[in-house]
PDB file of C-alpha atoms and ligand atoms in Angstrom:
ATOM      1  CA  MET W1266     -14.227  10.544 -27.967  1.00  0.00           C
ATOM      2  CA  MET W1267     -15.397  11.714 -31.395  1.00  0.00           C
ATOM      3  CA  GLN W1268     -15.426   8.952 -33.986  1.00  0.00           C
ATOM      4  CA  ASP W1269     -14.300   9.533 -37.538  1.00  0.00           C
ATOM      5  CA  LEU W1270     -16.240   7.890 -40.372  1.00  0.00           C
ATOM      6  CA  SER W1271     -13.551   5.392 -41.391  1.00  0.00           C
ATOM      7  CA  LYS W1272     -15.511   2.455 -39.932  1.00  0.00           C
ATOM      8  CA  CYS W1273     -18.995   3.835 -40.552  1.00  0.00           C
ATOM      9  CA  ALA W1274     -21.258   1.754 -42.755  1.00  0.00           C
ATOM     10  CA  ILE W1275     -24.934   2.387 -43.446  1.00  0.00           C
ATOM     11  CA  HIS W1276     -27.614  -0.209 -44.147  1.00  0.00           C
ATOM     12  CA  THR W1277     -29.420   0.625 -47.363  1.00  0.00           C
ATOM     13  CA  ILE W1278     -32.779   0.282 -45.587  1.00  0.00           C
ATOM     14  CA  THR W1279     -31.755   3.149 -43.308  1.00  0.00           C
ATOM     15  CA  THR W1280     -31.853   5.467 -46.290  1.00  0.00           C
ATOM     16  CA  LYS W1281     -34.916   3.749 -47.703  1.00  0.00           C
ATOM     17  CA  ALA W1282     -35.753   6.493 -50.206  1.00  0.00           C
ATOM     18  CA  TRP W1283     -32.575   5.822 -52.240  1.00  0.00           C
ATOM     19  CA  ASP W1284     -31.912   2.974 -54.657  1.00  0.00           C
ATOM     20  CA  LEU W1285     -28.443   1.424 -54.720  1.00  0.00           C
ATOM     21  CA  PRO W1286     -26.770   3.813 -57.186  1.00  0.00           C
ATOM     22  CA  THR W1287     -28.171   6.846 -55.347  1.00  0.00           C
ATOM     23  CA  ALA W1288     -27.198   5.486 -51.937  1.00  0.00           C
ATOM     24  CA  CYS W1289     -23.653   4.732 -53.145  1.00  0.00           C
ATOM     25  CA  ALA W1290     -23.236   8.263 -54.505  1.00  0.00           C
ATOM     26  CA  LYS W1291     -24.720   9.926 -51.414  1.00  0.00           C
ATOM     27  CA  TYR W1292     -22.698   7.840 -48.954  1.00  0.00           C
ATOM     28  CA  ALA W1293     -19.457   8.467 -50.840  1.00  0.00           C
ATOM     29  CA  ALA W1294     -20.168  12.199 -50.972  1.00  0.00           C
ATOM     30  CA  VAL W1295     -20.241  12.439 -47.167  1.00  0.00           C
ATOM     31  CA  GLY W1296     -17.262  10.131 -46.617  1.00  0.00           C
ATOM     32  CA  VAL W1297     -19.084   6.917 -45.698  1.00  0.00           C
ATOM     33  CA  ARG W1298     -17.246   3.938 -47.185  1.00  0.00           C
ATOM     34  CA  GLY W1299     -19.336   0.912 -46.294  1.00  0.00           C
ATOM     35  CA  ALA W1300     -22.872  -0.330 -46.896  1.00  0.00           C
ATOM     36  CA  GLY W1301     -24.979  -3.074 -45.398  1.00  0.00           C
ATOM     37  CA  VAL W1302     -26.744  -4.129 -48.578  1.00  0.00           C
ATOM     38  CA  TRP W1303     -30.340  -5.345 -48.236  1.00  0.00           C
ATOM     39  CA  ARG W1304     -31.291  -7.902 -50.866  1.00  0.00           C
ATOM     40  CA  GLN W1305     -34.150  -5.787 -52.256  1.00  0.00           C
ATOM     41  CA  TRP W1306     -31.537  -3.213 -53.311  1.00  0.00           C
ATOM     42  CA  LEU W1307     -30.016  -5.802 -55.669  1.00  0.00           C
ATOM     43  CA  GLU W1308     -33.221  -6.564 -57.532  1.00  0.00           C
ATOM     44  CA  GLY W1309     -33.683  -5.591 -61.152  1.00  0.00           C
ATOM     45  CA  ARG W1310     -30.084  -5.749 -62.321  1.00  0.00           C
ATOM     46  CA  GLU W1311     -27.224  -8.226 -62.654  1.00  0.00           C
ATOM     47  CA  LEU W1312     -25.232  -8.772 -59.456  1.00  0.00           C
ATOM     48  CA  ALA W1313     -22.074  -7.781 -61.311  1.00  0.00           C
ATOM     49  CA  GLN W1314     -23.649  -4.404 -62.081  1.00  0.00           C
ATOM     50  CA  SER W1315     -24.415  -3.843 -58.401  1.00  0.00           C
ATOM     51  CA  ARG W1316     -20.847  -4.816 -57.566  1.00  0.00           C
ATOM     52  CA  LYS W1317     -19.565  -2.287 -60.087  1.00  0.00           C
ATOM     53  CA  MET W1318     -21.759   0.486 -58.651  1.00  0.00           C
ATOM     54  CA  LEU W1319     -20.346  -0.169 -55.193  1.00  0.00           C
ATOM     55  CA  ASP W1320     -16.764  -0.400 -56.473  1.00  0.00           C
ATOM     56  CA  ASP W1321     -17.029   2.724 -58.622  1.00  0.00           C
ATOM     57  CA  HIS W1322     -18.009   4.742 -55.544  1.00  0.00           C
ATOM     58  CA  GLY W1323     -15.438   3.133 -53.276  1.00  0.00           C
ATOM     59  CA  ILE W1324     -18.183   1.594 -51.125  1.00  0.00           C
ATOM     60  CA  ALA W1325     -17.463  -1.769 -49.500  1.00  0.00           C
ATOM     61  CA  ALA W1326     -20.346  -4.238 -49.212  1.00  0.00           C
ATOM     62  CA  VAL W1327     -20.026  -4.937 -45.498  1.00  0.00           C
ATOM     63  CA  SER W1328     -22.888  -7.399 -45.177  1.00  0.00           C
ATOM     64  CA  LEU W1329     -25.756  -8.835 -47.175  1.00  0.00           C
ATOM     65  CA  VAL W1330     -29.038  -8.488 -45.304  1.00  0.00           C
ATOM     66  CA  ARG W1331     -30.749 -10.778 -44.767  1.00  0.00           C
ATOM     67  CA  GLY W1332     -30.968 -14.530 -44.767  1.00  0.00           C
ATOM     68  CA  GLY W1333     -32.207 -16.903 -42.097  1.00  0.00           C
ATOM     69  CA  PHE W1334     -35.897 -17.715 -41.476  1.00  0.00           C
ATOM     70  CA  PHE W1335     -34.907 -21.338 -40.977  1.00  0.00           C
ATOM     71  CA  VAL W1336     -37.910 -22.326 -38.874  1.00  0.00           C
ATOM     72  CA  GLY W1337     -40.670 -24.103 -40.769  1.00  0.00           C
ATOM     73  CA  GLU W1338     -43.696 -26.235 -40.036  1.00  0.00           C
ATOM     74  CA  THR W1339     -42.837 -28.783 -42.713  1.00  0.00           C
ATOM     75  CA  ALA W1340     -39.661 -30.406 -44.050  1.00  0.00           C
ATOM     76  CA  GLU W1341     -40.357 -28.697 -47.399  1.00  0.00           C
ATOM     77  CA  GLN W1342     -40.333 -25.281 -45.743  1.00  0.00           C
ATOM     78  CA  SER W1343     -37.070 -26.063 -43.970  1.00  0.00           C
ATOM     79  CA  GLN W1344     -35.450 -27.199 -47.209  1.00  0.00           C
ATOM     80  CA  ALA W1345     -36.722 -24.104 -49.041  1.00  0.00           C
ATOM     81  CA  ALA W1346     -35.119 -21.953 -46.339  1.00  0.00           C
ATOM     82  CA  ILE W1347     -31.792 -23.729 -46.747  1.00  0.00           C
ATOM     83  CA  ASP W1348     -31.933 -23.251 -50.528  1.00  0.00           C
ATOM     84  CA  GLU W1349     -32.760 -19.557 -50.099  1.00  0.00           C
ATOM     85  CA  ASN W1350     -29.830 -19.080 -47.715  1.00  0.00           C
ATOM     86  CA  LYS W1351     -27.494 -20.687 -50.243  1.00  0.00           C
ATOM     87  CA  ARG W1352     -28.700 -18.098 -52.773  1.00  0.00           C
ATOM     88  CA  CYS W1353     -27.949 -15.387 -50.196  1.00  0.00           C
ATOM     89  CA  LEU W1354     -24.410 -16.711 -49.855  1.00  0.00           C
ATOM     90  CA  ASP W1355     -24.029 -16.644 -53.663  1.00  0.00           C
ATOM     91  CA  GLU W1356     -25.286 -13.045 -53.807  1.00  0.00           C
ATOM     92  CA  ALA W1357     -22.993 -11.952 -50.989  1.00  0.00           C
ATOM     93  CA  ALA W1358     -19.984 -13.470 -52.729  1.00  0.00           C
ATOM     94  CA  ALA W1359     -20.979 -11.753 -55.981  1.00  0.00           C
ATOM     95  CA  ILE W1360     -21.056  -8.282 -54.418  1.00  0.00           C
ATOM     96  CA  GLY W1361     -17.964  -8.826 -52.281  1.00  0.00           C
ATOM     97  CA  ALA W1362     -19.708  -9.057 -48.879  1.00  0.00           C
ATOM     98  CA  ASP W1363     -18.062 -11.480 -46.467  1.00  0.00           C
ATOM     99  CA  GLN W1364     -21.158 -12.171 -44.365  1.00  0.00           C
ATOM    100  CA  VAL W1365     -24.888 -12.805 -44.658  1.00  0.00           C
ATOM    101  CA  VAL W1366     -26.847 -11.488 -41.680  1.00  0.00           C
ATOM    102  CA  LEU W1367     -29.356 -14.043 -40.391  1.00  0.00           C
ATOM    103  CA  VAL W1368     -32.741 -13.302 -38.892  1.00  0.00           C
ATOM    104  CA  CYS W1369     -33.097 -16.847 -37.659  1.00  0.00           C
ATOM    105  CA  GLY W1370     -36.881 -17.279 -37.721  1.00  0.00           C
ATOM    106  CA  ALA W1371     -39.715 -18.439 -35.481  1.00  0.00           C
ATOM    107  CA  VAL W1372     -43.219 -19.837 -35.894  1.00  0.00           C
ATOM    108  CA  PRO W1373     -45.900 -18.616 -33.475  1.00  0.00           C
ATOM    109  CA  GLY W1374     -46.791 -21.421 -31.108  1.00  0.00           C
ATOM    110  CA  MET W1375     -43.762 -23.594 -31.788  1.00  0.00           C
ATOM    111  CA  PRO W1376     -41.714 -24.181 -28.635  1.00  0.00           C
ATOM    112  CA  LEU W1377     -38.625 -21.983 -28.809  1.00  0.00           C
ATOM    113  CA  ASN W1378     -36.228 -24.855 -28.067  1.00  0.00           C
ATOM    114  CA  GLU W1379     -37.636 -26.774 -31.018  1.00  0.00           C
ATOM    115  CA  ALA W1380     -37.315 -23.689 -33.201  1.00  0.00           C
ATOM    116  CA  ARG W1381     -33.690 -23.202 -32.092  1.00  0.00           C
ATOM    117  CA  GLN W1382     -32.919 -26.786 -33.023  1.00  0.00           C
ATOM    118  CA  GLN W1383     -34.273 -26.118 -36.520  1.00  0.00           C
ATOM    119  CA  VAL W1384     -32.109 -23.007 -36.744  1.00  0.00           C
ATOM    120  CA  THR W1385     -29.040 -24.974 -35.676  1.00  0.00           C
ATOM    121  CA  ASP W1386     -29.789 -27.691 -38.247  1.00  0.00           C
ATOM    122  CA  GLY W1387     -30.492 -25.155 -40.990  1.00  0.00           C
ATOM    123  CA  ILE W1388     -27.286 -23.247 -40.373  1.00  0.00           C
ATOM    124  CA  ALA W1389     -25.276 -26.479 -40.209  1.00  0.00           C
ATOM    125  CA  ALA W1390     -26.740 -27.498 -43.579  1.00  0.00           C
ATOM    126  CA  CYS W1391     -25.514 -24.210 -45.101  1.00  0.00           C
ATOM    127  CA  VAL W1392     -21.974 -24.336 -43.696  1.00  0.00           C
ATOM    128  CA  PRO W1393     -20.413 -26.292 -46.589  1.00  0.00           C
ATOM    129  CA  HIS W1394     -21.878 -23.786 -49.082  1.00  0.00           C
ATOM    130  CA  ALA W1395     -20.616 -20.887 -46.944  1.00  0.00           C
ATOM    131  CA  ALA W1396     -17.131 -22.400 -46.985  1.00  0.00           C
ATOM    132  CA  GLU W1397     -17.322 -22.848 -50.744  1.00  0.00           C
ATOM    133  CA  ARG W1398     -18.287 -19.221 -51.257  1.00  0.00           C
ATOM    134  CA  GLY W1399     -15.964 -17.835 -48.588  1.00  0.00           C
ATOM    135  CA  VAL W1400     -18.877 -16.027 -46.928  1.00  0.00           C
ATOM    136  CA  LYS W1401     -19.831 -16.315 -43.243  1.00  0.00           C
ATOM    137  CA  LEU W1402     -23.311 -16.832 -41.801  1.00  0.00           C
ATOM    138  CA  SER W1403     -23.811 -14.122 -39.195  1.00  0.00           C
ATOM    139  CA  ILE W1404     -26.403 -14.897 -36.530  1.00  0.00           C
ATOM    140  CA  GLU W1405     -28.138 -11.730 -35.388  1.00  0.00           C
ATOM    141  CA  PRO W1406     -29.932 -12.280 -32.083  1.00  0.00           C
ATOM    142  CA  LEU W1407     -33.165 -10.245 -32.056  1.00  0.00           C
ATOM    143  CA  HIS W1408     -34.812  -8.567 -29.064  1.00  0.00           C
ATOM    144  CA  PRO W1409     -37.218 -11.000 -27.326  1.00  0.00           C
ATOM    145  CA  MET W1410     -40.231  -8.910 -28.437  1.00  0.00           C
ATOM    146  CA  TYR W1411     -39.718 -10.699 -31.775  1.00  0.00           C
ATOM    147  CA  ALA W1412     -39.454 -14.216 -30.299  1.00  0.00           C
ATOM    148  CA  SER W1413     -42.869 -15.398 -31.480  1.00  0.00           C
ATOM    149  CA  ASP W1414     -42.565 -14.678 -35.165  1.00  0.00           C
ATOM    150  CA  ARG W1415     -39.148 -13.398 -36.269  1.00  0.00           C
ATOM    151  CA  SER W1416     -36.415 -14.997 -34.243  1.00  0.00           C
ATOM    152  CA  CYS W1417     -36.148 -17.637 -31.566  1.00  0.00           C
ATOM    153  CA  VAL W1418     -32.536 -16.511 -31.052  1.00  0.00           C
ATOM    154  CA  ASN W1419     -32.712 -13.561 -28.676  1.00  0.00           C
ATOM    155  CA  THR W1420     -29.367 -13.363 -26.899  1.00  0.00           C
ATOM    156  CA  ILE W1421     -25.675 -13.539 -27.687  1.00  0.00           C
ATOM    157  CA  GLY W1422     -25.646 -16.537 -25.317  1.00  0.00           C
ATOM    158  CA  GLN W1423     -28.117 -18.468 -27.505  1.00  0.00           C
ATOM    159  CA  ALA W1424     -26.076 -17.588 -30.593  1.00  0.00           C
ATOM    160  CA  ASN W1425     -22.989 -18.912 -28.801  1.00  0.00           C
ATOM    161  CA  ASP W1426     -24.829 -22.135 -27.971  1.00  0.00           C
ATOM    162  CA  ILE W1427     -25.714 -22.613 -31.648  1.00  0.00           C
ATOM    163  CA  ILE W1428     -22.166 -21.929 -32.804  1.00  0.00           C
ATOM    164  CA  ASP W1429     -20.855 -24.416 -30.243  1.00  0.00           C
ATOM    165  CA  GLN W1430     -22.727 -26.959 -32.377  1.00  0.00           C
ATOM    166  CA  THR W1431     -22.152 -25.636 -35.916  1.00  0.00           C
ATOM    167  CA  GLY W1432     -18.512 -24.684 -35.488  1.00  0.00           C
ATOM    168  CA  ALA W1433     -17.184 -21.153 -35.746  1.00  0.00           C
ATOM    169  CA  ASP W1434     -15.255 -21.390 -39.007  1.00  0.00           C
ATOM    170  CA  TRP W1435     -18.162 -20.160 -41.125  1.00  0.00           C
ATOM    171  CA  VAL W1436     -20.666 -18.966 -38.511  1.00  0.00           C
ATOM    172  CA  GLY W1437     -20.379 -15.751 -36.526  1.00  0.00           C
ATOM    173  CA  ILE W1438     -22.513 -13.219 -34.674  1.00  0.00           C
ATOM    174  CA  ALA W1439     -23.853  -9.789 -35.590  1.00  0.00           C
ATOM    175  CA  ALA W1440     -24.223  -7.804 -32.362  1.00  0.00           C
ATOM    176  CA  ASP W1441     -26.938  -5.169 -32.796  1.00  0.00           C
ATOM    177  CA  VAL W1442     -27.190  -2.813 -29.822  1.00  0.00           C
ATOM    178  CA  TYR W1443     -30.957  -2.457 -30.335  1.00  0.00           C
ATOM    179  CA  HIS W1444     -31.479  -6.152 -29.679  1.00  0.00           C
ATOM    180  CA  ILE W1445     -28.948  -6.874 -26.952  1.00  0.00           C
ATOM    181  CA  TRP W1446     -28.528  -3.782 -24.750  1.00  0.00           C
ATOM    182  CA  TRP W1447     -30.920  -5.043 -22.021  1.00  0.00           C
ATOM    183  CA  ASP W1448     -29.204  -8.413 -21.509  1.00  0.00           C
ATOM    184  CA  PRO W1449     -27.757  -8.899 -17.969  1.00  0.00           C
ATOM    185  CA  ASP W1450     -25.287 -11.462 -19.373  1.00  0.00           C
ATOM    186  CA  LEU W1451     -24.193  -9.236 -22.234  1.00  0.00           C
ATOM    187  CA  GLU W1452     -20.595  -8.585 -21.239  1.00  0.00           C
ATOM    188  CA  GLN W1453     -19.914 -12.166 -20.249  1.00  0.00           C
ATOM    189  CA  GLU W1454     -21.475 -13.593 -23.436  1.00  0.00           C
ATOM    190  CA  ILE W1455     -19.605 -11.131 -25.670  1.00  0.00           C
ATOM    191  CA  LYS W1456     -16.421 -12.315 -23.965  1.00  0.00           C
ATOM    192  CA  ARG W1457     -17.455 -15.915 -24.534  1.00  0.00           C
ATOM    193  CA  ALA W1458     -18.131 -15.110 -28.198  1.00  0.00           C
ATOM    194  CA  GLY W1459     -14.650 -13.662 -28.672  1.00  0.00           C
ATOM    195  CA  ASN W1460     -13.739 -13.621 -32.361  1.00  0.00           C
ATOM    196  CA  ARG W1461     -17.160 -15.010 -33.281  1.00  0.00           C
ATOM    197  CA  ILE W1462     -18.390 -11.394 -33.257  1.00  0.00           C
ATOM    198  CA  ILE W1463     -18.145 -10.348 -36.892  1.00  0.00           C
ATOM    199  CA  GLY W1464     -20.721  -7.553 -37.099  1.00  0.00           C
ATOM    200  CA  PHE W1465     -21.714  -4.553 -34.981  1.00  0.00           C
ATOM    201  CA  HIS W1466     -24.975  -2.677 -35.669  1.00  0.00           C
ATOM    202  CA  VAL W1467     -25.926   0.655 -34.123  1.00  0.00           C
ATOM    203  CA  CYS W1468     -29.078   2.736 -33.600  1.00  0.00           C
ATOM    204  CA  ASP W1469     -30.940   3.610 -30.383  1.00  0.00           C
ATOM    205  CA  TRP W1470     -33.912   2.524 -28.240  1.00  0.00           C
ATOM    206  CA  MET W1471     -36.719   5.077 -27.936  1.00  0.00           C
ATOM    207  CA  THR W1472     -38.837   5.473 -24.800  1.00  0.00           C
ATOM    208  CA  PRO W1473     -41.665   4.896 -25.257  1.00  0.00           C
ATOM    209  CA  THR W1474     -41.269   2.704 -28.334  1.00  0.00           C
ATOM    210  CA  THR W1475     -44.355   3.386 -30.432  1.00  0.00           C
ATOM    211  CA  ASP W1476     -43.892   0.701 -33.100  1.00  0.00           C
ATOM    212  CA  LEU W1477     -42.293  -2.715 -32.614  1.00  0.00           C
ATOM    213  CA  LEU W1478     -40.496  -2.579 -35.963  1.00  0.00           C
ATOM    214  CA  ASN W1479     -40.160   0.957 -37.196  1.00  0.00           C
ATOM    215  CA  ASP W1480     -39.414   3.193 -34.212  1.00  0.00           C
ATOM    216  CA  ARG W1481     -35.669   2.938 -33.827  1.00  0.00           C
ATOM    217  CA  GLY W1482     -33.782   6.069 -32.875  1.00  0.00           C
ATOM    218  CA  LEU W1483     -30.737   7.817 -34.218  1.00  0.00           C
ATOM    219  CA  MET W1484     -27.685   7.105 -32.060  1.00  0.00           C
ATOM    220  CA  GLY W1485     -27.846   9.374 -29.011  1.00  0.00           C
ATOM    221  CA  GLU W1486     -31.630   9.830 -29.112  1.00  0.00           C
ATOM    222  CA  GLY W1487     -32.377   6.921 -26.815  1.00  0.00           C
ATOM    223  CA  CYS W1488     -31.130   5.023 -23.786  1.00  0.00           C
ATOM    224  CA  ILE W1489     -28.487   2.612 -25.127  1.00  0.00           C
ATOM    225  CA  ASP W1490     -24.887   3.006 -23.960  1.00  0.00           C
ATOM    226  CA  ILE W1491     -23.507   2.482 -27.470  1.00  0.00           C
ATOM    227  CA  PRO W1492     -19.854   3.366 -26.713  1.00  0.00           C
ATOM    228  CA  GLY W1493     -19.992   1.021 -23.711  1.00  0.00           C
ATOM    229  CA  ILE W1494     -21.187  -1.916 -25.827  1.00  0.00           C
ATOM    230  CA  ARG W1495     -18.711  -1.003 -28.585  1.00  0.00           C
ATOM    231  CA  LYS W1496     -15.905  -1.257 -26.033  1.00  0.00           C
ATOM    232  CA  MET W1497     -17.065  -4.742 -24.991  1.00  0.00           C
ATOM    233  CA  VAL W1498     -17.161  -5.819 -28.633  1.00  0.00           C
ATOM    234  CA  GLU W1499     -13.780  -4.288 -29.449  1.00  0.00           C
ATOM    235  CA  ALA W1500     -12.266  -5.973 -26.390  1.00  0.00           C
ATOM    236  CA  THR W1501     -12.808  -9.264 -28.277  1.00  0.00           C
ATOM    237  CA  GLY W1502     -10.477  -8.003 -31.004  1.00  0.00           C
ATOM    238  CA  PHE W1503     -13.297  -6.904 -33.332  1.00  0.00           C
ATOM    239  CA  ASP W1504     -12.111  -4.075 -35.562  1.00  0.00           C
ATOM    240  CA  GLY W1505     -14.739  -4.217 -38.288  1.00  0.00           C
ATOM    241  CA  TRP W1506     -17.425  -1.797 -39.412  1.00  0.00           C
ATOM    242  CA  ASN W1507     -19.995  -0.074 -37.245  1.00  0.00           C
ATOM    243  CA  GLU W1508     -23.181  -0.479 -39.276  1.00  0.00           C
ATOM    244  CA  VAL W1509     -25.918   2.130 -38.884  1.00  0.00           C
ATOM    245  CA  GLU W1510     -29.228   0.290 -39.173  1.00  0.00           C
ATOM    246  CA  ILE W1511     -32.295   2.387 -38.449  1.00  0.00           C
ATOM    247  CA  PHE W1512     -35.920   1.593 -39.268  1.00  0.00           C
ATOM    248  CA  SER W1513     -37.998   4.601 -38.330  1.00  0.00           C
ATOM    249  CA  ASN W1514     -41.209   5.931 -39.828  1.00  0.00           C
ATOM    250  CA  ARG W1515     -40.433   9.240 -38.097  1.00  0.00           C
ATOM    251  CA  LEU W1516     -36.906   9.559 -39.535  1.00  0.00           C
ATOM    252  CA  TRP W1517     -37.844   8.152 -42.955  1.00  0.00           C
ATOM    253  CA  ALA W1518     -40.323  11.041 -43.195  1.00  0.00           C
ATOM    254  CA  THR W1519     -37.519  13.587 -42.909  1.00  0.00           C
ATOM    255  CA  GLU W1520     -35.642  14.978 -45.920  1.00  0.00           C
ATOM    256  CA  PRO W1521     -33.154  12.212 -46.953  1.00  0.00           C
ATOM    257  CA  ASP W1522     -30.032  14.381 -47.373  1.00  0.00           C
ATOM    258  CA  GLU W1523     -30.722  16.031 -44.028  1.00  0.00           C
ATOM    259  CA  PHE W1524     -31.232  12.601 -42.442  1.00  0.00           C
ATOM    260  CA  LEU W1525     -27.885  11.385 -43.838  1.00  0.00           C
ATOM    261  CA  LYS W1526     -26.180  14.459 -42.397  1.00  0.00           C
ATOM    262  CA  ASN W1527     -27.807  13.758 -39.030  1.00  0.00           C
ATOM    263  CA  ILE W1528     -26.649  10.130 -39.196  1.00  0.00           C
ATOM    264  CA  THR W1529     -23.017  11.116 -39.705  1.00  0.00           C
ATOM    265  CA  GLU W1530     -23.212  13.702 -36.906  1.00  0.00           C
ATOM    266  CA  ALA W1531     -24.827  11.225 -34.513  1.00  0.00           C
ATOM    267  CA  TYR W1532     -22.221   8.640 -35.490  1.00  0.00           C
ATOM    268  CA  ARG W1533     -19.327  10.978 -34.691  1.00  0.00           C
ATOM    269  CA  GLN W1534     -20.764  11.904 -31.308  1.00  0.00           C
ATOM    270  CA  HIS W1535     -22.509   8.803 -30.021  1.00  0.00           C
ATOM    271  CA  VAL W1536     -20.792   5.702 -31.446  1.00  0.00           C
TER     272      VAL W1536
HETATM  273 ZN1   ZN Z2173     -29.077  -5.359 -37.027  1.00  0.00          ZN
END
């Protein structure tokens, strides 16, 4: 079935060449109404000004990307991470985003169970601030190829285990097809997550993948059954945005307006 663009959001890093005002204008011009706002796109102006730019173009701030990085080697590092995540929650509230996406963190050589405990503790320490701001912490499990240095949380199941401990009132899950498509327990853990799923990110997995970070594909270019995973997520009752999040040196090198057009076409056909 062809999708319309009513639930299409784009992460500002996807259209890396454009600053926030340009991205807002370009998205609005093609009928995209939501943005995943990366923190770097807020730098250099008051938060209220960014909020106004989004509002003036009718663009909803769907998520603030990204907080997390809770895993540290010292207590000072852990506390600094908690403080930084509180700032993320403040920024999200200021631009009208109802969730902060968390890349949970990892330290090479630290046992993953120990790292996950630090993540659980860090998130729990931020929950009161999240409640105060009315903004959720959204755990994004990352593909296990990032387990040594970016995130010790690699499956929806591990995110569920953490939320079992932190409570689900202010902690949810961002399900990104790039990170979770391979998981044999995917359907069962999405069911277990239920209304904890508060974000859905789309792109595609290229074969071969030539760069661990910046070789994501446009939806339909790779091997992920995106509509199949979307159905699993929507079966939980999720009816939020589908956020296009693509890091790709190949696609960033293309002409930005053409790339945006290709994103909306791929979205209609393959999400
Ligand atoms: Zn994502």
